[in-house]
CSV table of C-alpha atoms in Angstrom, one decimal:
chain,number,residue,atom,x,y,z
T,1,UNK,CA,107.4,-35.3,-24.8
T,2,UNK,CA,110.3,-35.9,-22.5
T,3,UNK,CA,108.0,-35.8,-19.5
T,4,UNK,CA,105.7,-38.4,-21.1
T,5,UNK,CA,108.7,-40.7,-21.7
T,6,UNK,CA,109.8,-40.5,-18.1
T,7,UNK,CA,106.3,-41.2,-17.0
T,8,UNK,CA,106.1,-44.4,-19.2
T,9,UNK,CA,109.5,-45.5,-17.9
T,10,UNK,CA,108.3,-45.1,-14.3
T,11,UNK,CA,105.1,-47.1,-15.0
T,12,UNK,CA,107.1,-50.0,-16.6
T,13,UNK,CA,109.5,-50.0,-13.6
T,14,UNK,CA,106.5,-50.2,-11.2
T,15,UNK,CA,105.0,-52.9,-13.3
T,16,UNK,CA,108.1,-55.0,-13.1
T,17,UNK,CA,108.4,-54.5,-9.4
T,18,UNK,CA,104.8,-55.5,-8.8
T,19,UNK,CA,105.0,-58.7,-10.8
T,20,UNK,CA,108.2,-59.6,-9.0
T,21,UNK,CA,106.5,-59.2,-5.6
T,22,UNK,CA,103.8,-61.6,-6.7
T,23,UNK,CA,106.1,-64.2,-8.2
T,24,UNK,CA,108.5,-64.0,-5.2
T,25,UNK,CA,105.6,-64.6,-2.8
T,26,UNK,CA,104.3,-67.4,-5.0
T,27,UNK,CA,107.7,-69.1,-5.1
T,28,UNK,CA,107.8,-69.0,-1.3
T,29,UNK,CA,104.4,-70.6,-1.0
T,30,UNK,CA,105.4,-73.3,-3.5
T,31,UNK,CA,108.6,-74.0,-1.6
T,32,UNK,CA,106.6,-74.4,1.7
T,33,UNK,CA,104.3,-76.8,0.0
T,34,UNK,CA,107.2,-78.8,-1.3
T,35,UNK,CA,108.7,-79.0,2.1
T,36,UNK,CA,105.6,-80.6,3.5
T,37,UNK,CA,105.5,-82.9,0.5
T,38,UNK,CA,102.0,-82.0,-0.3
T,39,UNK,CA,100.4,-79.5,-2.7
T,40,UNK,CA,97.0,-78.4,-1.5
T,41,UNK,CA,94.9,-75.9,-3.4
T,42,UNK,CA,92.2,-74.3,-1.3
T,43,UNK,CA,89.4,-72.5,-3.2
T,44,UNK,CA,86.3,-70.9,-1.8
T,45,UNK,CA,83.5,-70.0,-4.2
T,46,UNK,CA,82.4,-67.3,-1.8
T,47,UNK,CA,85.8,-65.7,-1.5
T,48,UNK,CA,85.6,-62.1,-2.6
T,49,UNK,CA,89.2,-61.1,-2.2
T,50,UNK,CA,91.7,-62.5,-4.7
T,51,UNK,CA,95.3,-62.9,-3.3
T,52,UNK,CA,96.4,-64.9,-6.4
T,53,UNK,CA,96.0,-62.0,-8.7
T,54,UNK,CA,98.1,-58.9,-9.1
T,55,UNK,CA,95.4,-56.4,-8.2
T,56,UNK,CA,95.3,-52.7,-7.5
T,57,UNK,CA,92.7,-53.0,-4.9
T,58,UNK,CA,95.2,-53.8,-2.1
T,59,UNK,CA,97.0,-50.5,-2.7
T,60,UNK,CA,100.0,-50.4,-5.0
T,61,UNK,CA,102.1,-48.0,-3.0
T,62,UNK,CA,101.5,-49.8,0.3
T,63,UNK,CA,102.3,-53.2,-1.2
T,64,UNK,CA,105.5,-52.0,-2.8
T,65,UNK,CA,106.6,-50.3,0.4
T,66,UNK,CA,105.8,-53.3,2.5
T,67,UNK,CA,108.1,-55.4,0.4
T,68,UNK,CA,110.7,-52.7,0.3
T,69,UNK,CA,110.5,-52.6,-3.5
T,70,UNK,CA,110.3,-48.9,-4.2
T,71,UNK,CA,110.6,-47.4,-7.7
T,72,UNK,CA,114.0,-45.9,-6.7
T,73,UNK,CA,115.3,-49.3,-5.7
T,74,UNK,CA,114.6,-50.8,-9.1
T,75,UNK,CA,116.3,-48.0,-11.2
T,76,UNK,CA,119.7,-49.4,-10.3
T,77,UNK,CA,120.7,-52.7,-12.0
T,78,UNK,CA,121.6,-55.5,-9.6
T,79,UNK,CA,122.2,-59.3,-9.7
T,80,UNK,CA,119.2,-59.7,-7.4
T,81,UNK,CA,116.9,-57.8,-9.8
T,82,UNK,CA,118.1,-59.8,-12.8
T,83,UNK,CA,117.5,-63.1,-10.9
T,84,UNK,CA,114.0,-62.2,-9.8
T,85,UNK,CA,113.1,-60.8,-13.3
T,86,UNK,CA,114.3,-64.1,-14.8
T,87,UNK,CA,112.1,-66.0,-12.3
T,88,UNK,CA,109.0,-64.2,-13.6
T,89,UNK,CA,109.4,-65.0,-17.3
T,90,UNK,CA,111.1,-68.3,-17.0
T,91,UNK,CA,108.9,-69.9,-14.3
T,92,UNK,CA,107.7,-72.6,-16.7
T,93,UNK,CA,107.8,-73.7,-20.3
T,94,UNK,CA,104.3,-72.3,-20.7
T,95,UNK,CA,105.4,-68.9,-19.4
T,96,UNK,CA,108.1,-68.7,-22.0
T,97,UNK,CA,105.5,-68.7,-24.7
T,98,UNK,CA,104.0,-65.4,-23.5
T,99,UNK,CA,105.9,-62.2,-24.6
T,100,UNK,CA,107.1,-60.5,-21.4
T,101,UNK,CA,106.1,-57.1,-22.9
T,102,UNK,CA,102.5,-58.3,-23.0
T,103,UNK,CA,102.6,-59.0,-19.2
T,104,UNK,CA,104.3,-55.7,-18.5
T,105,UNK,CA,101.9,-53.6,-20.6
T,106,UNK,CA,98.9,-55.4,-19.1
T,107,UNK,CA,100.3,-54.7,-15.6
T,108,UNK,CA,100.7,-51.1,-16.5
T,109,UNK,CA,97.1,-50.8,-17.6
T,110,UNK,CA,96.1,-52.7,-14.4
T,111,UNK,CA,98.0,-50.3,-12.1
T,112,UNK,CA,96.3,-47.3,-13.7
T,113,UNK,CA,92.9,-49.1,-13.4
T,114,UNK,CA,92.4,-48.4,-17.1
T,115,UNK,CA,88.7,-48.2,-18.1
T,116,UNK,CA,87.7,-51.2,-20.2
T,117,UNK,CA,86.7,-49.0,-23.1
T,118,UNK,CA,89.9,-46.9,-23.1
T,119,UNK,CA,91.1,-46.5,-26.7
T,120,UNK,CA,94.7,-47.3,-25.9
T,121,UNK,CA,93.7,-50.5,-24.1
T,122,UNK,CA,91.4,-51.6,-27.0
T,123,UNK,CA,94.3,-51.0,-29.5
T,124,UNK,CA,96.6,-53.1,-27.3
T,125,UNK,CA,94.1,-55.9,-27.1
T,126,UNK,CA,93.5,-55.7,-30.8
T,127,UNK,CA,97.3,-56.2,-31.4
T,128,UNK,CA,97.1,-59.5,-29.4
T,129,UNK,CA,94.2,-61.0,-31.4
T,130,UNK,CA,94.8,-63.5,-34.1
T,131,UNK,CA,92.6,-62.9,-37.2
T,132,UNK,CA,90.8,-65.6,-39.2
T,133,UNK,CA,93.4,-67.6,-41.1
T,134,UNK,CA,91.8,-67.7,-44.5
T,135,UNK,CA,93.5,-71.1,-45.0
T,136,UNK,CA,92.2,-74.6,-45.3
T,137,UNK,CA,91.1,-76.1,-42.0
T,138,UNK,CA,93.7,-78.4,-40.4
T,139,UNK,CA,91.6,-80.7,-38.3
T,140,UNK,CA,92.6,-84.1,-36.8
T,141,UNK,CA,89.2,-85.6,-37.5
T,142,UNK,CA,87.9,-84.3,-40.8
T,143,UNK,CA,84.8,-86.4,-40.9
T,144,UNK,CA,83.4,-85.4,-37.5
T,145,UNK,CA,80.7,-82.8,-37.2
T,146,UNK,CA,79.8,-82.4,-33.5
T,147,UNK,CA,82.9,-82.0,-31.4
T,148,UNK,CA,81.2,-81.0,-28.2
T,149,UNK,CA,81.5,-83.1,-25.1
T,150,UNK,CA,77.8,-83.9,-24.4
T,151,UNK,CA,76.0,-82.6,-27.5
T,152,UNK,CA,75.9,-78.9,-26.6
T,153,UNK,CA,76.4,-77.9,-30.2
T,154,UNK,CA,73.3,-79.8,-31.5
T,155,UNK,CA,71.1,-78.6,-28.7
T,156,UNK,CA,72.1,-75.0,-29.2
T,157,UNK,CA,71.7,-75.3,-32.9
T,158,UNK,CA,68.1,-76.5,-32.4
T,159,UNK,CA,67.4,-73.8,-29.8
T,160,UNK,CA,68.6,-71.1,-32.2
T,161,UNK,CA,66.6,-72.5,-35.1
T,162,UNK,CA,69.6,-73.6,-37.2
T,163,UNK,CA,70.5,-70.1,-38.2
T,164,UNK,CA,73.5,-69.5,-40.5
T,165,UNK,CA,76.2,-66.8,-40.6
T,166,UNK,CA,76.1,-66.2,-36.8
T,167,UNK,CA,78.9,-65.1,-34.4
T,168,UNK,CA,80.0,-67.1,-31.3
T,169,UNK,CA,82.3,-66.6,-28.4
T,170,UNK,CA,83.9,-69.6,-26.7
T,171,UNK,CA,85.7,-68.9,-23.4
T,172,UNK,CA,87.9,-71.9,-22.7
T,173,UNK,CA,88.8,-72.6,-26.3
T,174,UNK,CA,91.1,-75.6,-25.4
T,175,UNK,CA,92.6,-76.8,-28.7
T,176,UNK,CA,89.9,-75.4,-31.0
T,177,UNK,CA,88.8,-78.9,-31.9
T,178,UNK,CA,88.6,-81.4,-29.0
T,179,UNK,CA,85.4,-80.7,-26.9
T,180,UNK,CA,84.7,-77.6,-29.0
T,181,UNK,CA,81.1,-76.3,-28.7
T,182,UNK,CA,81.5,-74.0,-31.6
T,183,UNK,CA,83.3,-75.9,-34.4
T,184,UNK,CA,80.0,-77.4,-35.5
T,185,UNK,CA,78.6,-73.9,-36.2
T,186,UNK,CA,81.7,-73.0,-38.3
T,187,UNK,CA,81.6,-76.2,-40.3
T,188,UNK,CA,77.8,-76.6,-40.7
T,189,UNK,CA,76.3,-73.2,-40.3
T,190,UNK,CA,79.0,-70.9,-41.8
T,191,UNK,CA,79.6,-69.0,-38.5
T,192,UNK,CA,82.6,-67.2,-37.3
T,193,UNK,CA,83.6,-66.0,-33.8
T,194,UNK,CA,86.4,-65.7,-31.3
T,195,UNK,CA,88.0,-68.3,-29.0
T,196,UNK,CA,89.6,-67.2,-25.8
T,197,UNK,CA,92.2,-69.5,-24.3
T,198,UNK,CA,94.6,-68.7,-21.4
T,199,UNK,CA,97.1,-71.5,-21.8
T,200,UNK,CA,99.6,-70.4,-24.4
T,201,UNK,CA,100.5,-73.9,-25.8
T,202,UNK,CA,96.8,-74.7,-26.3
T,203,UNK,CA,96.2,-71.3,-28.0
T,204,UNK,CA,99.1,-72.2,-30.3
T,205,UNK,CA,97.2,-75.4,-31.3
T,206,UNK,CA,94.1,-73.3,-31.9
T,207,UNK,CA,96.0,-71.1,-34.3
T,208,UNK,CA,97.5,-74.2,-36.1
T,209,UNK,CA,93.9,-75.5,-36.8
T,210,UNK,CA,93.4,-72.6,-39.4
T,211,UNK,CA,89.9,-72.0,-38.2
T,212,UNK,CA,87.9,-69.1,-39.7
T,213,UNK,CA,87.8,-67.3,-36.3
T,214,UNK,CA,89.6,-64.7,-34.1
T,215,UNK,CA,91.5,-66.0,-31.1
T,216,UNK,CA,93.4,-64.6,-28.2
T,217,UNK,CA,95.8,-66.0,-25.6
T,218,UNK,CA,94.2,-64.4,-22.5
T,219,UNK,CA,91.6,-64.9,-19.8
T,220,UNK,CA,88.5,-62.9,-19.1
T,221,UNK,CA,88.6,-60.2,-16.4
T,222,UNK,CA,85.6,-58.6,-14.7
T,223,UNK,CA,86.4,-55.1,-15.8
T,224,UNK,CA,89.9,-53.7,-15.5
T,225,UNK,CA,92.8,-55.5,-17.1
T,226,UNK,CA,94.7,-57.8,-14.7
T,227,UNK,CA,97.5,-60.3,-14.7
T,228,UNK,CA,96.2,-63.5,-13.2
T,229,UNK,CA,97.8,-66.7,-11.9
T,230,UNK,CA,96.9,-69.9,-13.7
T,231,UNK,CA,98.0,-73.5,-13.1
T,232,UNK,CA,98.2,-76.3,-15.6
T,233,UNK,CA,98.6,-80.0,-14.8
T,234,UNK,CA,102.0,-81.3,-15.8
T,235,UNK,CA,100.6,-84.6,-17.1
T,236,UNK,CA,97.4,-83.4,-18.8
T,237,UNK,CA,95.7,-80.5,-20.5
T,238,UNK,CA,93.7,-79.6,-17.3
T,239,UNK,CA,94.1,-76.0,-16.3
T,240,UNK,CA,92.4,-73.1,-14.6
T,241,UNK,CA,92.6,-69.8,-12.8
T,242,UNK,CA,93.7,-70.6,-9.3
T,243,UNK,CA,91.5,-68.1,-7.6
T,244,UNK,CA,88.3,-69.3,-9.2
T,245,UNK,CA,88.9,-73.0,-9.7
T,246,UNK,CA,86.4,-75.3,-8.2
T,247,UNK,CA,87.6,-77.8,-5.6
T,248,UNK,CA,86.7,-80.7,-7.9
T,249,UNK,CA,88.7,-79.3,-10.8
T,250,UNK,CA,91.7,-78.5,-8.6
T,251,UNK,CA,91.7,-82.1,-7.4
T,252,UNK,CA,91.8,-83.3,-11.0
T,253,UNK,CA,94.8,-81.1,-11.7
T,254,UNK,CA,96.7,-82.9,-9.0
T,255,UNK,CA,100.0,-82.2,-7.3
T,256,UNK,CA,102.2,-81.6,-10.3
T,257,UNK,CA,101.5,-78.4,-12.2
T,258,UNK,CA,103.0,-75.4,-14.0
T,259,UNK,CA,102.3,-71.8,-13.0
T,260,UNK,CA,101.5,-69.3,-15.7
T,261,UNK,CA,100.8,-65.6,-15.3
T,262,UNK,CA,98.3,-64.6,-18.0
T,263,UNK,CA,97.0,-61.3,-19.2
T,264,UNK,CA,93.2,-60.9,-18.7
T,265,UNK,CA,90.8,-58.4,-20.2
T,266,UNK,CA,87.0,-57.9,-19.9
T,267,UNK,CA,84.9,-59.5,-22.7
T,268,UNK,CA,83.6,-56.1,-23.3
T,269,UNK,CA,87.1,-54.9,-24.2
T,270,UNK,CA,87.8,-57.9,-26.4
T,271,UNK,CA,84.6,-57.6,-28.4
T,272,UNK,CA,85.2,-53.9,-28.8
T,273,UNK,CA,88.6,-54.6,-30.2
T,274,UNK,CA,87.0,-56.6,-33.1
T,275,UNK,CA,84.0,-54.3,-33.4
T,276,UNK,CA,81.4,-56.9,-32.4
T,277,UNK,CA,78.2,-55.9,-30.6
T,278,UNK,CA,76.1,-59.0,-31.3
T,279,UNK,CA,76.9,-62.6,-30.1
T,280,UNK,CA,74.5,-65.3,-31.2
T,281,UNK,CA,76.0,-68.0,-28.9
T,282,UNK,CA,78.3,-67.6,-25.9
T,283,UNK,CA,79.9,-70.9,-24.7
T,284,UNK,CA,81.3,-70.2,-21.2
T,285,UNK,CA,83.5,-72.9,-19.6
T,286,UNK,CA,86.2,-71.3,-17.4
T,287,UNK,CA,86.4,-73.8,-14.5
T,288,UNK,CA,84.7,-71.9,-11.7
T,289,UNK,CA,84.8,-68.3,-13.0
T,290,UNK,CA,81.6,-68.4,-15.0
T,291,UNK,CA,79.6,-66.2,-12.6
T,292,UNK,CA,82.2,-63.4,-12.6
T,293,UNK,CA,82.2,-63.4,-16.4
T,294,UNK,CA,78.5,-63.5,-16.8
T,295,UNK,CA,77.8,-60.8,-14.2
T,296,UNK,CA,80.4,-58.5,-15.9
T,297,UNK,CA,78.8,-58.6,-19.4
T,298,UNK,CA,77.4,-55.4,-20.9
T,299,UNK,CA,74.0,-56.8,-21.7
T,300,UNK,CA,72.5,-53.4,-22.6
T,301,UNK,CA,75.0,-52.6,-25.4
T,302,UNK,CA,76.0,-56.0,-26.6
T,303,UNK,CA,73.3,-58.4,-27.8
T,304,UNK,CA,74.0,-61.8,-26.3
T,305,UNK,CA,71.3,-64.1,-27.8
T,306,UNK,CA,72.1,-67.4,-26.1
T,307,UNK,CA,74.4,-69.2,-23.7
T,308,UNK,CA,75.6,-72.6,-22.6
T,309,UNK,CA,77.4,-72.2,-19.3
T,310,UNK,CA,79.2,-75.0,-17.4
T,311,UNK,CA,78.4,-75.4,-13.7
T,312,UNK,CA,79.6,-78.9,-13.1
T,313,UNK,CA,76.8,-79.8,-10.7
T,314,UNK,CA,77.5,-76.9,-8.3
T,315,UNK,CA,73.8,-76.1,-7.7
T,316,UNK,CA,74.3,-72.9,-5.8
T,317,UNK,CA,76.4,-71.4,-8.6
T,318,UNK,CA,74.0,-72.8,-11.2
T,319,UNK,CA,70.9,-71.3,-9.6
T,320,UNK,CA,72.6,-67.9,-9.1
T,321,UNK,CA,73.4,-67.8,-12.9
T,322,UNK,CA,69.9,-69.0,-13.8
T,323,UNK,CA,68.2,-66.4,-11.7
T,324,UNK,CA,70.4,-63.7,-13.1
T,325,UNK,CA,69.6,-64.6,-16.6
T,326,UNK,CA,65.9,-64.8,-16.0
T,327,UNK,CA,66.0,-61.4,-14.4
T,328,UNK,CA,67.7,-60.0,-17.5
T,329,UNK,CA,65.1,-61.2,-20.0
T,330,UNK,CA,66.4,-64.7,-20.7
T,331,UNK,CA,64.7,-68.0,-20.4
T,332,UNK,CA,66.5,-71.2,-19.2
T,333,UNK,CA,64.9,-74.1,-21.1
T,334,UNK,CA,67.4,-76.7,-19.9
T,335,UNK,CA,69.8,-77.5,-17.1
T,336,UNK,CA,71.6,-80.8,-16.9
T,337,UNK,CA,74.3,-82.1,-14.6
T,338,UNK,CA,77.0,-80.2,-16.4
T,339,UNK,CA,75.6,-77.2,-18.2
T,340,UNK,CA,73.0,-74.5,-18.1
T,341,UNK,CA,71.3,-73.4,-21.4
T,342,UNK,CA,69.7,-70.0,-22.0
T,343,UNK,CA,68.2,-68.0,-24.8
T,344,UNK,CA,66.6,-64.5,-25.0
T,345,UNK,CA,62.9,-64.4,-24.3
T,346,UNK,CA,62.0,-62.8,-27.7
T,347,UNK,CA,63.7,-65.6,-29.8
């Protein structure tokens, strides 16, 4: 028992040190950008490595040693440690809305490269999920039915044959009302589902809407849990994962933004946490990370019946996702300038 406790303490210390390395590096980069009076975000859709994430692939031990942040060094309290620790969890008003223990525990799972179906991980993710409210809806526009941006809800409703009592997943939940591709199904077809939103203040708004859904303040990882760097525009609700954001979206975010470190879990983990193995409609809009999410799905063990996936006119990415779906027994009846729509061949 004592040995297990010591092991857990060591993992937490390593997690703290690792996050500090990332934030310290990030702060240096931001300072350099400020000195040049220009913030430039460079994103490559073909980039395979991901320097903006805390990732075990670079070698935890080597990274810590290169920064001279060994486990032993962080056992002793110091003013420098307190200062850097404070920088992590007080980097922005958005960051203050995320429980530091959530970040530390996610980092611990990340360091161990915990399997996405590990029972301890699933229990942890389950503890982060907000359950359906059971309360009366609290919408700003009570008379509206289709809240989607360009009619995605009505098209998908027709494609699915107006079925009732289905289950949806919406990645990029925003406020849970504005631009929602799923609220129509809840109001008009008696569906439920889960909304996944990485920006904590937006997730708080989702919770305040009292929707009959699950929700989680997180982003979607490929497989293992990670802590990922997000930015959010200071003067708007635009946000995105820095390593995956399209150039057009990063330009819209602009020069003034907040940095948020967000826990990320695979969709397979999230669905397992709520015992769901059938998804009637998956609305995927994560500003550039759609391919990574789509290609990580467990299509053999989870029945995804249909998709609408944003591509924002990036034809190479759109065609890659279209071909992948076709090769996995889906048809793609429609692609417009913004979204790709897909449904299983046998439906």
